[in-house]
Amino acid sequence: MSRFFHGDSSSESSSDEEELYSGNEAEPKAEAESSEESSDEDDDDDDSDSSDEDGAKGTGASRFLRDDSDESEEEDEDKVTVVKSAKDKRFDELEGIIRLIENAEKISDWGAINDHYDRMNRQLPTLQRDLDGKAPKMYIKTIAELETQVTEAFEKQKVTPKKMNPIAAKGLTALRQKIKKINREYTADLEAYRKDPEEFMKEEIVEDTAPAPKKTKSKLLQAEQALDANDDGFTMVGAGGKAMIYTPESILKHLRSIVESRGRKNTDRLEQIKIMERLLDVSVTDYQRVRVLITLIATRFDLTSGTGSQMSQEQWKLAQEGIAQLLGILEQEPGIVVIEGAEEWEDDEKQPVVGQDDLVKVPGSVVSFVERLDDELTRVLQSIDPHTAEYVERLQDEGSLYIDLVRAQLYAENLKGNAKLEASQENINRVVMRRLEHLYFKPSTVVNTLEENTWKAVPENLDSKVSPRSVGHDVQDLVQVLAVYLFNNAEGILRGRAMLCQIYFLALHDQYYKARDMMLMSHLQDTISTFDVNTQVLFNRTLTQVGLCAFRAGLVYECQTALQDICGSQRQKELLAQGLQIQRYSQITPEQERLERQRQLPFHMHINLELLECVYLTCSMLLEIPTLAQAGSSPDLKKRVISKSYRRMLEYHERQIFTGPPENTRDHVMQASKALAAGEWKKAADFITYIKIWDLLPKAAEIKAMLEQQIQEEGLRTYLFTYAPFYDTLAVSNLADMFDLKEQKVTALVSKMIHHEELAAALDQVNGAIIFRKGVELSRLQSLALTMADKAQNLIESNERVLEQRTQGTSNAFERQPQRGRGGGRGGRGGRGGAGQFRGRGGGSGFTGGALGSAIRAQ
Amino acid sequence: MATDPKIADSPIREIQVEALVVMRIIKHSTTSFPTPATGCLVGMDIGSQLQITNSFPFPASNPENQQTNSNPADPYHQSDQAALSLAAPRAKSSATYAGEMIKYLREVNVDAQGVGWYMSCSMGNFVSQAFVENQAFYQRGSEEKTVALVFDVSRSSQGSLNLKAYRLSPNFMAALKDNKFSTESIQKSKLRYQDIFIELPITIHNSHLLTSFLHQMPAAPPQKSALDFPASLAELHHDPNIATNPLAPNLESLDLSIDPFLEKTTDLMLESIEQHTTEQNNASYYQRSLAREQTKIKQWQEKRKAENVLRGQQKQPLLPEDEWQKLFKLPVEPSRLELMLVGRQVEQYARQVDGFNAVVSGKMFGVRGNLLPGEIA
């Protein structure tokens, strides 16, 4: 017993309570004090000395007031003359420091004030604990005075030319900043003090004595039930230092006090959790358990309220178990419902009776708890290095989380089913969405196992209306059912998310056409910019997944277009929320960066970026190389760029003087591109199939075969584009040999090219040959001339724009400034008549529009 | 051409080039092609006529001499050959070289007065900053009479000599001296891209010895009264009358070669237009930023004025209103020189095509006249 007190004496409470303790308790108390005293002796000496001096010097109202407070304490001391409580000692100390500060103020020794101020602030937390989280009045008074003093001194220093001594000046600035920071916390108290100092100080006395009766009561409680609560001879000690005994009757009261202290500063949440665990053991009725659990779970979540910290695994597990327990109770006892917006049970003494016709409503939300649990797990996973065992360990918790999710869903459905409760649809939607979000990115085998385990864990008698037990066996159906449910019942963002999740799932399971149709019919691409960032990320992920799905299906063009936006931008990481991209010239504020960090997906949800890049580059290669060959050297065709990033890489690769054997994925694709452009399809195919990352895809062999075939076909096209001018005729069988394709395939490809007017040729089916026509293509001079005409037109247009700027957009620019000595003006003079004639004849032949154009023509 | 008012202002009105100089320039230029070749001209001026009697190449423009002036610290460093030879006429080393050379030439009794420089180009692409600077370097002196000869290698290879003489116009020289090519100054001086150069007429002078040699060349005109048409081209080549006689009409000169010429010109012209667009973008960027700055300044001035009104009411000293010059920095206007040169260059190309067309049509008419004997005879 003494050990408890010894450790806890620092948080000891008022002295009048001590009187009631038996003698053997007081002794260790004194012991504790003496040890403390010896350690503080030096300080105390200083303090008392200075306080003596100060006593004579103090003048004015403040002096009087402090005397007043001194007296009040002396009154307290009168009662306990034998031992001076630790609390009083601390107050004395505080007083001493305050005197020192006042002393130093008089001589403007700001350095010293700064030191003392720091000391005072160090003491404050313990003092505050003594006063139930309130700062001592003396303290408030001091800081209020200090603030005014400091402001004055600071102003004075600004005006007077004389320099302060550097130490004092430094102290002043430091002090000023500290005061600014700290005083913010006590704004209310300070205002009260400023309004009426005397009234404020007086209050203290009243408050000091106020808590006494309450404590006596708890003390009595202890006396009564000490024995049955503590078998092992130890007493539970509460936050106030008093021994606490918990009975089923007092549970609600304890809970109330805990709930009230929630959110306050300096509340020891771990301590509260311990109390509540204890309360849970003691509680007898389901109602009590539900109440305690709700508060307990909330407090556990409160443990990590900061943005930087994550829940420890232990606490998370406990919270999870708590939720499971809560759900278990609620499932068994239909008389109690936990629902949002229910009225608080005000009477602590009496407990509601369960079992009658009317339901007992308890305020709270199971769905919110489960959501919070989910969020916490996500946050933990975000912060752990994904390549450690810890990550896997934490990831395993997802199973139990999923069980809770399903049970919460059942419960929410149950509530909804109860007509009397008017439970909102929103809860079900939220929890179903959560469930869907845990499913959509997983392969069906994983989901199957998850579902099986879940339904095993859920009590037999329960079933869901939204997603019945039977649906769980077919994952596709399950996802479909959940998404459709949300689509029918939810609205806005949830609907969009449900849709995206389903599309993602379909794409993941190789149902490209279905996924594509849904993607297109949803028209989400039109509205996605109005959604929140997380949904946008989901949209990007879905789009990427659809692209990958198209690739697996061998649809190169579709894949490239789907991936273009994500991969072509060099911001894949940011767009998919898979890691922060460090931008060189970024102006991201720390706030933005923090938000960005919060958005990151946990590693197990990531889409492999390297695979993504590889797929994108390969598709780009298959599309770009024939296009490049087709464009040849003609200048205007160069504009047709399919993938800018691919072109850039290709250019970079071509600039290199020496190219070694390929090392990474990009090198492989680039070298394959080169080989393909030269018509060496075999080499290109080797380069591509050698890329290791294909093995990550399911059915890698099939995909490699698909790629090889694509390379053959595109190689053939490239070859024809490049070398057609050198042939008069070409046997189809030759081509077929060259590219290891069937003759029918070659014929089909060539026919297609002829039809698209990509190739000026005809098929001679009798002899099995391609006959090329000559002279159909534009000569170089002709294409150059065309480009030239374009350029000239652009030039004229830009000139006109400049002119328009100068003339403030007047329609007939030349009329306004006919005599300007500029070249254009001169032309205009001759041209005005001409332009008029042209217009009269019905506006020229369309060479260019505008005034300048006709002016030039008329010249 | 003599009526051109621009030429009337110039201290030189015509150029007389010795055949020797022409041959030297052709030789030097064709050997160093495609890098432009530059060299120094010597001669004398008589009244308004400038006689160019001799020439020598600048060492830097000679690829063989390249090794000698490479940097010993960095033997692998190779500066751009074209840029190097273009910079040669105004390089210090060339000036000393030219001085030495002229001294030696005087000793062998050659006219010893630097009268300018020459350069070679391809398809008329000589209008550049370097060209302008070179000529400005020569034209700096007050009593100078210098000229720049431009020899176009590519065009001369098509059969007709293409040698032009240029000087910078006094207007342009004045602008260049102050390096003022802002919109305002250009507007004030009424400088246009057409006014950058003055082209001077060239006459080629053969020495009497050479003329008499040419007159004595053993070339009896064909005795036959009627021409018997050759059966094939090969026969034409083997005809001793034509093959051995250097002055016999050359069939090569009938070659049209329209496509390569026009292609090349269009390519170059596209390049120039591209450059023009870049310059234009620069200019419009400048204009936008200027407008932005000006609105800022205006705001500041208004604020300051309002403040001063307030201060005037409170009887406080007024704040200066021209502080904005210190606070704001106007963007520097990009030089318009490059734009003008691009304009001149495009004009050059356009004229070239024009001239080419004239020649080609002439040739075609000529050929047609012979091919259709009935029409003429």
mmCIF file of C-alpha atoms in Angstrom, chain B residues 131-286:
data_model
loop_
_atom_site.group_PDB
_atom_site.id
_atom_site.type_symbol
_atom_site.label_atom_id
_atom_site.label_comp_id
_atom_site.label_asym_id
_atom_site.label_seq_id
_atom_site.Cartn_x
_atom_site.Cartn_y
_atom_site.Cartn_z
ATOM 1 C CA PHE B 131 28.917 39.203 -91.203
ATOM 2 C CA VAL B 132 27.594 42.489 -89.943
ATOM 3 C CA GLU B 133 30.200 42.694 -87.233
ATOM 4 C CA ASN B 134 33.020 41.897 -89.624
ATOM 5 C CA GLN B 135 32.022 44.561 -92.067
ATOM 6 C CA ALA B 136 31.448 47.016 -89.243
ATOM 7 C CA PHE B 137 34.973 46.260 -88.053
ATOM 8 C CA TYR B 138 36.361 47.240 -91.440
ATOM 9 C CA GLN B 139 34.032 50.161 -91.883
ATOM 10 C CA ARG B 140 34.837 51.770 -88.525
ATOM 11 C CA GLY B 141 37.445 54.175 -89.774
ATOM 12 C CA SER B 142 36.403 57.641 -90.919
ATOM 13 C CA GLU B 143 38.094 57.656 -94.308
ATOM 14 C CA GLU B 144 37.728 54.011 -95.028
ATOM 15 C CA LYS B 145 36.839 52.545 -98.346
ATOM 16 C CA THR B 146 36.268 48.912 -97.695
ATOM 17 C CA VAL B 147 33.949 46.329 -99.074
ATOM 18 C CA ALA B 148 32.821 42.775 -98.395
ATOM 19 C CA LEU B 149 32.800 40.346 -101.266
ATOM 20 C CA VAL B 150 30.447 37.412 -100.922
ATOM 21 C CA PHE B 151 31.044 34.405 -103.072
ATOM 22 C CA ASP B 152 28.256 31.850 -103.216
ATOM 23 C CA VAL B 153 29.811 28.468 -103.768
ATOM 24 C CA SER B 154 26.633 26.470 -104.298
ATOM 25 C CA ARG B 155 25.128 28.820 -106.776
ATOM 26 C CA SER B 156 28.338 29.308 -108.684
ATOM 27 C CA SER B 157 28.602 25.564 -109.107
ATOM 28 C CA GLN B 158 25.497 25.754 -111.246
ATOM 29 C CA GLY B 159 27.285 27.470 -114.017
ATOM 30 C CA SER B 160 27.211 31.180 -113.418
ATOM 31 C CA LEU B 161 29.571 33.116 -111.195
ATOM 32 C CA ASN B 162 27.900 34.511 -108.132
ATOM 33 C CA LEU B 163 29.998 37.210 -106.541
ATOM 34 C CA LYS B 164 28.497 40.193 -104.795
ATOM 35 C CA ALA B 165 29.937 43.231 -103.075
ATOM 36 C CA TYR B 166 28.275 44.712 -100.003
ATOM 37 C CA ARG B 167 28.732 47.600 -97.649
ATOM 38 C CA LEU B 168 26.774 48.521 -94.577
ATOM 39 C CA SER B 169 24.582 51.562 -94.975
ATOM 40 C CA PRO B 170 25.588 54.666 -92.972
ATOM 41 C CA ASN B 171 22.235 54.568 -91.212
ATOM 42 C CA PHE B 172 22.819 51.080 -90.000
ATOM 43 C CA MET B 173 26.386 51.837 -89.039
ATOM 44 C CA ALA B 174 25.198 54.678 -86.830
ATOM 45 C CA ALA B 175 22.697 52.405 -85.134
ATOM 46 C CA LEU B 176 25.287 49.692 -84.697
ATOM 47 C CA LYS B 177 27.771 52.085 -83.170
ATOM 48 C CA ASP B 178 25.365 52.884 -80.329
ATOM 49 C CA ASN B 179 24.129 49.313 -80.355
ATOM 50 C CA LYS B 180 20.632 50.688 -80.256
ATOM 51 C CA PHE B 181 18.141 48.359 -81.754
ATOM 52 C CA SER B 182 15.123 49.063 -79.653
ATOM 53 C CA THR B 183 11.769 49.594 -81.289
ATOM 54 C CA GLU B 184 11.893 53.259 -80.541
ATOM 55 C CA SER B 185 15.276 53.969 -82.059
ATOM 56 C CA ILE B 186 14.500 51.907 -85.110
ATOM 57 C CA GLN B 187 11.317 53.841 -85.623
ATOM 58 C CA LYS B 188 13.150 57.095 -85.246
ATOM 59 C CA SER B 189 15.939 56.261 -87.641
ATOM 60 C CA LYS B 190 13.493 54.704 -90.079
ATOM 61 C CA LEU B 191 15.795 51.770 -90.398
ATOM 62 C CA ARG B 192 14.333 48.858 -92.263
ATOM 63 C CA TYR B 193 15.726 45.479 -93.023
ATOM 64 C CA GLN B 194 16.078 46.527 -96.649
ATOM 65 C CA ASP B 195 18.450 49.271 -95.557
ATOM 66 C CA ILE B 196 21.110 47.199 -93.904
ATOM 67 C CA PHE B 197 23.316 46.607 -96.911
ATOM 68 C CA ILE B 198 24.256 48.512 -99.973
ATOM 69 C CA GLU B 199 25.070 46.320 -102.881
ATOM 70 C CA LEU B 200 27.744 47.666 -105.196
ATOM 71 C CA PRO B 201 28.134 46.816 -108.872
ATOM 72 C CA ILE B 202 31.139 44.682 -109.722
ATOM 73 C CA THR B 203 33.136 44.645 -112.871
ATOM 74 C CA ILE B 204 35.788 42.044 -113.502
ATOM 75 C CA HIS B 205 38.933 43.357 -114.985
ATOM 76 C CA ASN B 206 41.315 41.236 -116.934
ATOM 77 C CA SER B 207 44.872 42.292 -117.410
ATOM 78 C CA HIS B 208 45.807 43.209 -120.958
ATOM 79 C CA LEU B 209 48.003 40.179 -121.154
ATOM 80 C CA LEU B 210 45.148 37.901 -120.335
ATOM 81 C CA THR B 211 42.787 39.588 -122.748
ATOM 82 C CA SER B 212 45.234 39.204 -125.572
ATOM 83 C CA PHE B 213 45.731 35.553 -124.600
ATOM 84 C CA LEU B 214 42.047 34.948 -124.748
ATOM 85 C CA HIS B 215 41.844 36.570 -128.108
ATOM 86 C CA GLN B 216 44.588 34.369 -129.410
ATOM 87 C CA MET B 217 43.042 31.143 -128.260
ATOM 88 C CA PRO B 218 43.079 28.720 -131.137
ATOM 89 C CA ALA B 219 39.435 28.346 -131.625
ATOM 90 C CA ALA B 220 38.335 28.286 -135.155
ATOM 91 C CA PRO B 221 34.602 28.400 -135.321
ATOM 92 C CA PRO B 222 32.999 25.398 -136.984
ATOM 93 C CA GLN B 223 33.448 25.570 -140.655
ATOM 94 C CA LYS B 224 30.362 23.673 -141.552
ATOM 95 C CA SER B 225 27.443 25.774 -142.527
ATOM 96 C CA ALA B 226 24.805 23.402 -141.217
ATOM 97 C CA LEU B 227 24.936 21.718 -137.876
ATOM 98 C CA ASP B 228 24.501 17.993 -137.942
ATOM 99 C CA PHE B 229 22.825 17.040 -134.738
ATOM 100 C CA PRO B 230 24.712 14.589 -132.553
ATOM 101 C CA ALA B 231 23.176 11.155 -132.282
ATOM 102 C CA SER B 232 23.688 10.865 -128.555
ATOM 103 C CA LEU B 233 25.104 12.604 -125.559
ATOM 104 C CA ALA B 234 28.155 10.404 -125.626
ATOM 105 C CA GLU B 235 28.978 11.492 -129.114
ATOM 106 C CA LEU B 236 28.724 15.051 -128.037
ATOM 107 C CA HIS B 237 31.204 14.451 -125.251
ATOM 108 C CA HIS B 238 33.646 12.800 -127.612
ATOM 109 C CA ASP B 239 33.438 15.464 -130.250
ATOM 110 C CA PRO B 240 37.017 16.772 -130.355
ATOM 111 C CA ASN B 241 35.802 20.118 -131.410
ATOM 112 C CA ILE B 242 33.911 20.531 -128.162
ATOM 113 C CA ALA B 243 35.855 18.418 -125.709
ATOM 114 C CA THR B 244 39.213 20.056 -126.273
ATOM 115 C CA ASN B 245 38.083 23.583 -126.725
ATOM 116 C CA PRO B 246 37.730 25.309 -123.339
ATOM 117 C CA LEU B 247 35.623 28.048 -124.798
ATOM 118 C CA ALA B 248 33.173 25.818 -126.565
ATOM 119 C CA PRO B 249 29.606 26.135 -125.310
ATOM 120 C CA ASN B 250 29.218 23.996 -122.256
ATOM 121 C CA LEU B 251 26.197 21.763 -122.056
ATOM 122 C CA GLU B 252 26.443 21.554 -118.296
ATOM 123 C CA SER B 253 25.230 25.076 -118.028
ATOM 124 C CA LEU B 254 21.920 24.011 -119.466
ATOM 125 C CA ASP B 255 21.327 21.771 -116.494
ATOM 126 C CA LEU B 256 18.234 22.994 -114.682
ATOM 127 C CA SER B 257 18.517 21.217 -111.333
ATOM 128 C CA ILE B 258 15.346 22.880 -110.119
ATOM 129 C CA ASP B 259 14.516 20.444 -107.345
ATOM 130 C CA PRO B 260 17.744 20.433 -105.344
ATOM 131 C CA PHE B 261 18.036 24.176 -105.560
ATOM 132 C CA LEU B 262 14.505 24.927 -104.503
ATOM 133 C CA GLU B 263 14.568 22.275 -101.819
ATOM 134 C CA LYS B 264 17.659 23.727 -100.320
ATOM 135 C CA THR B 265 16.346 27.239 -100.479
ATOM 136 C CA THR B 266 13.031 26.284 -98.962
ATOM 137 C CA ASP B 267 14.807 24.441 -96.196
ATOM 138 C CA LEU B 268 16.877 27.481 -95.419
ATOM 139 C CA MET B 269 13.900 29.737 -95.635
ATOM 140 C CA LEU B 270 11.969 27.530 -93.212
ATOM 141 C CA GLU B 271 14.874 27.756 -90.855
ATOM 142 C CA SER B 272 14.836 31.526 -91.081
ATOM 143 C CA ILE B 273 11.122 31.670 -90.467
ATOM 144 C CA GLU B 274 11.584 29.449 -87.474
ATOM 145 C CA GLN B 275 14.184 31.859 -86.183
ATOM 146 C CA HIS B 276 11.844 34.703 -86.847
ATOM 147 C CA THR B 277 9.131 33.034 -84.810
ATOM 148 C CA THR B 278 11.527 32.590 -81.939
ATOM 149 C CA GLU B 279 12.478 36.230 -82.060
ATOM 150 C CA GLN B 280 8.866 37.219 -82.270
ATOM 151 C CA ASN B 281 8.069 35.131 -79.231
ATOM 152 C CA ASN B 282 10.877 36.829 -77.367
ATOM 153 C CA ALA B 283 9.490 40.186 -78.317
ATOM 154 C CA SER B 284 5.963 39.367 -77.280
ATOM 155 C CA TYR B 285 7.208 37.892 -74.028
ATOM 156 C CA TYR B 286 8.987 41.117 -73.395
#
